[in-house]
CSV table of C-alpha atoms in Angstrom, one decimal:
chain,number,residue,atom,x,y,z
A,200,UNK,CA,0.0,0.0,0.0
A,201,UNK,CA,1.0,3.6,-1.1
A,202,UNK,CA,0.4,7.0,1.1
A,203,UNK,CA,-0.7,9.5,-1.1
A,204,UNK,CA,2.9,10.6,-2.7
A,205,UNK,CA,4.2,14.2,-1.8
A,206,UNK,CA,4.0,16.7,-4.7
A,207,UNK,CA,6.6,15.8,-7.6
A,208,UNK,CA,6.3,12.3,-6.4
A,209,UNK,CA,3.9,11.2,-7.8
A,210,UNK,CA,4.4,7.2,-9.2
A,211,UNK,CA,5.0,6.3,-12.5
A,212,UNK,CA,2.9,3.3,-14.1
A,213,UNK,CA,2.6,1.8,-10.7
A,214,UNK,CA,-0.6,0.5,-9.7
A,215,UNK,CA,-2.0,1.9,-6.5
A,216,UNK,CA,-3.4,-1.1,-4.8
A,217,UNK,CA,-4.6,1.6,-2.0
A,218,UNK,CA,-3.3,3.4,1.2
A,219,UNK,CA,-2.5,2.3,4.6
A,220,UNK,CA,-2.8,4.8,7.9
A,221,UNK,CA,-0.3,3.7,10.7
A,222,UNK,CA,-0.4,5.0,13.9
A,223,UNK,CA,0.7,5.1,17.3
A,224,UNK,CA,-0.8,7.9,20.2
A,225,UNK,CA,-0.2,7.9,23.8
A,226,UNK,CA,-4.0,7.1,25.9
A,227,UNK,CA,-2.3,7.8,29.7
A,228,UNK,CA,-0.2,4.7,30.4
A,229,UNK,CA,-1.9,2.9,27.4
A,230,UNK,CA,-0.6,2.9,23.7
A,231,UNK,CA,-3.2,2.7,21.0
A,232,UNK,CA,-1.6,1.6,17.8
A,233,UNK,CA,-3.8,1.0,14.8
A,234,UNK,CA,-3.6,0.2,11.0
A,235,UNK,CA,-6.3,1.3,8.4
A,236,UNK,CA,-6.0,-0.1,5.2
A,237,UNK,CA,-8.0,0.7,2.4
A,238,UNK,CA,-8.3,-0.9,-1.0
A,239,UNK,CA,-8.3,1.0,-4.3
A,240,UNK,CA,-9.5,1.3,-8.0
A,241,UNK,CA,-10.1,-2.4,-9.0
A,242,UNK,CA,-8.5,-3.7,-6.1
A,243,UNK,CA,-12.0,-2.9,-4.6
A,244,UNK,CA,-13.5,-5.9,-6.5
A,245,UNK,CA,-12.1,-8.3,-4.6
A,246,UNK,CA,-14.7,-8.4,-1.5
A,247,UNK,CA,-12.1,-7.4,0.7
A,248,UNK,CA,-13.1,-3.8,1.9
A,249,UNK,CA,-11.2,-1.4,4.6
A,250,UNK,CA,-9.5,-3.7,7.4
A,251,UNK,CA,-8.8,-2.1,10.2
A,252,UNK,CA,-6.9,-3.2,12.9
A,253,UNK,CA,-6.2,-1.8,17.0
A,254,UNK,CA,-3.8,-3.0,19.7
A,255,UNK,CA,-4.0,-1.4,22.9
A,256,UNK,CA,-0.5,-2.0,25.0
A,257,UNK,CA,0.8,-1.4,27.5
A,258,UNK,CA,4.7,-0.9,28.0
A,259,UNK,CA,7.2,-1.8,30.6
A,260,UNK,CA,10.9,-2.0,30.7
A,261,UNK,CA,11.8,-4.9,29.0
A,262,UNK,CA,8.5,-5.3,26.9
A,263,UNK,CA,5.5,-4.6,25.4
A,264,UNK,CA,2.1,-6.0,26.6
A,265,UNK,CA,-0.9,-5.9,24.8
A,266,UNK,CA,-4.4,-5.9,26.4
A,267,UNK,CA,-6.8,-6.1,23.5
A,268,UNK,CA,-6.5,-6.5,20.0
A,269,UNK,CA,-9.3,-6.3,17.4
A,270,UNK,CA,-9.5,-7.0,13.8
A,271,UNK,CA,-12.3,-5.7,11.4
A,272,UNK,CA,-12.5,-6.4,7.7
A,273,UNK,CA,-15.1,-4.9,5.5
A,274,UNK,CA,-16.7,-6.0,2.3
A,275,UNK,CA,-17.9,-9.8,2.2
A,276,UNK,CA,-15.1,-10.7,5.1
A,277,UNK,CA,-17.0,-10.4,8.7
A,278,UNK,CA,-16.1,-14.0,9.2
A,279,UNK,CA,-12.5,-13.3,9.3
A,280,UNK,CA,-13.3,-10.7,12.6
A,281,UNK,CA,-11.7,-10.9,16.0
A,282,UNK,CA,-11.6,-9.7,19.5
A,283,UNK,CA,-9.0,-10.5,21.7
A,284,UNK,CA,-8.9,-9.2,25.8
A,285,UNK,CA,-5.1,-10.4,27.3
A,286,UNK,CA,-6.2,-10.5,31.0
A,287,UNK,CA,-2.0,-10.7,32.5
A,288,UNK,CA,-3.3,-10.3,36.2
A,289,UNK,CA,-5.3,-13.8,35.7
A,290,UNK,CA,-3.0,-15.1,33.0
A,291,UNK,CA,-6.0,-15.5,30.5
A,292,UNK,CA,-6.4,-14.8,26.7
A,293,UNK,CA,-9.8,-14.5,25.8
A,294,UNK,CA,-10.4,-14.8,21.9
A,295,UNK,CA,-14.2,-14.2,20.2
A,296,UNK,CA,-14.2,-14.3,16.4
A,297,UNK,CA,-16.8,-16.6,13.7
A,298,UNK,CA,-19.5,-15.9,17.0
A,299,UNK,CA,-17.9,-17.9,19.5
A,300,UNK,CA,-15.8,-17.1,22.4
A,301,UNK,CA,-12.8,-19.2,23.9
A,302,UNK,CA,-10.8,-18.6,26.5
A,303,UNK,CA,-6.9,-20.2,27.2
A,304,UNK,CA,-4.4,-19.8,29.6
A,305,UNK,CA,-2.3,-16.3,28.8
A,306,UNK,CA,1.4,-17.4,29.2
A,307,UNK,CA,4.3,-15.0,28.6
A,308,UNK,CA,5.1,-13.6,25.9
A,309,UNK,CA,2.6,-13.2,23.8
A,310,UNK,CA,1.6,-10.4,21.7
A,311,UNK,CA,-0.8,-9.6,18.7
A,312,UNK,CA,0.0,-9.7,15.3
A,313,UNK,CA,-0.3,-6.1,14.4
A,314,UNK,CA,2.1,-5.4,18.0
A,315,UNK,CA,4.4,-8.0,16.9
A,316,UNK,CA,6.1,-5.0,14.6
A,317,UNK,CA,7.1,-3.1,17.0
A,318,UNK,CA,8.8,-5.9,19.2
A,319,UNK,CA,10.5,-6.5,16.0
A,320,UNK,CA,11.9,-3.2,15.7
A,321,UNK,CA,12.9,-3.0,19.7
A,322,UNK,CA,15.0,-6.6,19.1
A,323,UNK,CA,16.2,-4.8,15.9
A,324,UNK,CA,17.6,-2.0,18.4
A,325,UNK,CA,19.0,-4.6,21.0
A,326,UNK,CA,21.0,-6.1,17.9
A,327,UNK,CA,19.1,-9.6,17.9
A,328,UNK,CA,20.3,-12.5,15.2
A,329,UNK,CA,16.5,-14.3,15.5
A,330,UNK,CA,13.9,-14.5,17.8
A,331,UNK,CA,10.8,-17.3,18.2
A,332,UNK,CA,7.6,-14.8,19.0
A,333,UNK,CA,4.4,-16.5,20.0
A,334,UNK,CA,2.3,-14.4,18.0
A,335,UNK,CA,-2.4,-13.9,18.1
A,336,UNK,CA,-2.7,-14.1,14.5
A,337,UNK,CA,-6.1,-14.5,12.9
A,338,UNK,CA,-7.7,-15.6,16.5
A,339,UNK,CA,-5.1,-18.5,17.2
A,340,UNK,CA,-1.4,-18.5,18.7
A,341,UNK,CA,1.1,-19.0,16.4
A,342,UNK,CA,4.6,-19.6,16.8
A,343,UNK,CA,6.7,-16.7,14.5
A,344,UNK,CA,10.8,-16.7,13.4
A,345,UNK,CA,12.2,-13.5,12.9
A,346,UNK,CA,16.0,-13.8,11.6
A,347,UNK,CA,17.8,-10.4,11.3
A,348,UNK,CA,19.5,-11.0,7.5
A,349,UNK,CA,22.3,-7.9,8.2
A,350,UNK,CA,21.8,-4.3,6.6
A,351,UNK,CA,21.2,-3.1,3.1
A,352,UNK,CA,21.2,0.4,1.7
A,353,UNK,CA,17.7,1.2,0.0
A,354,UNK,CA,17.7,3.8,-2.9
A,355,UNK,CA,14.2,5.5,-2.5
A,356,UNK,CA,12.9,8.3,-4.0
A,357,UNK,CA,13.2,10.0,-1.0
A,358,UNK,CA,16.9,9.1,-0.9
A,359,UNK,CA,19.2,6.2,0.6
A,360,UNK,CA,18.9,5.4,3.6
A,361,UNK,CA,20.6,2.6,5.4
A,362,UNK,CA,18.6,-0.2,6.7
A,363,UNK,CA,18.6,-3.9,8.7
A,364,UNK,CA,16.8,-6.4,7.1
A,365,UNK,CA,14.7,-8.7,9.2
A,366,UNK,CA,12.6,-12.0,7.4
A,367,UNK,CA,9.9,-14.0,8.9
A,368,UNK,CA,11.0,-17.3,8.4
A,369,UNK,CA,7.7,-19.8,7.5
A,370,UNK,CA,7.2,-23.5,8.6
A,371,UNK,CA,8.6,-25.6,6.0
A,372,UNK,CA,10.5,-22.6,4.2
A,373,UNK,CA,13.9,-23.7,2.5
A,374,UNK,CA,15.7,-20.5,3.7
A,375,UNK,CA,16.3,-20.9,7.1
């Protein structure tokens, strides 16, 4: 997805699949981070309207900790919705999505899959090689790799900037 390009920008027979909104605000000792996405031109046709996603955390010293997560996808995709309460004080993870409601023991670490990017980007800081994440994706716990690959310089249109490169490594996956 493509924010709207600054004046002179603009792309050049790319197709604009549609935008994405990111962000990230201070609620008192509570982080709301959220990610609207939006679908464009004949990307629209798919049936897969405006997701948008929220992750309230909280954030302590050596991590982050989420207390609810929610998912919401527009168009013909309701079924795909979830809720998700992280109740730390009795260890629980309640999860509601397709109408039902199940609740499993909360054990530590585990975060939600829109979160899960900015635990990346803290191991990034701490200079991590990979990292197992236990990761609420699409209503169930899933077990995510995350192996930093080094640094690469990017050549943008907004110039070159210096970056680390970090892959998600996939069950079954040849590059490990």
């Amino acid at each position: 997805f493509v924010e709207k390009p600054p004046a002179g920008m603009e792309p050049n027979n790319l197709i604009n699949a549609g935008t994405a909104r990111l962000t990230l605000k201070n609620n008192g000792d509570e982080w709301v981070y959220s990610l609207v996405t939006e679908p464009s031109g004949i990307f629209r046709l798919t049936g897969k309207g405006r997701i948008h996603e929220v992750s309230v955390i909280s954030v302590t010293q050596e991590k982050l900790l989420p207390k609810s997560y929610s998912y919401r996808q527009g168009g013909n995709e309701k079924r795909r919705d979830v809720d998700a309460d992280f109740n730390w004080q009795d260890q629980e993870l309640t999860i509601k999505r397709k109408g039902e409601e199940e609740t499993e023991e909360l054990t530590d670490p585990i975060i939600d899959r829109l979160s899960v990017t900015l635990t990346v980007m803290d191991l990034v800081r701490k200079g991590f090689s990979s990292a197992e994440l236990q990761v609420l994706d699409a209503g169930k716990v899933k077990t995510m790799r995350f192996i930093n690959e080094g640094t690469a310089t990017v050549k943008t249109r907004l110039g070159i900037f210096d970056t680390v490169v970090v892959r998600r490594a996939r069950e079954g996956s040849s590059r490990e």
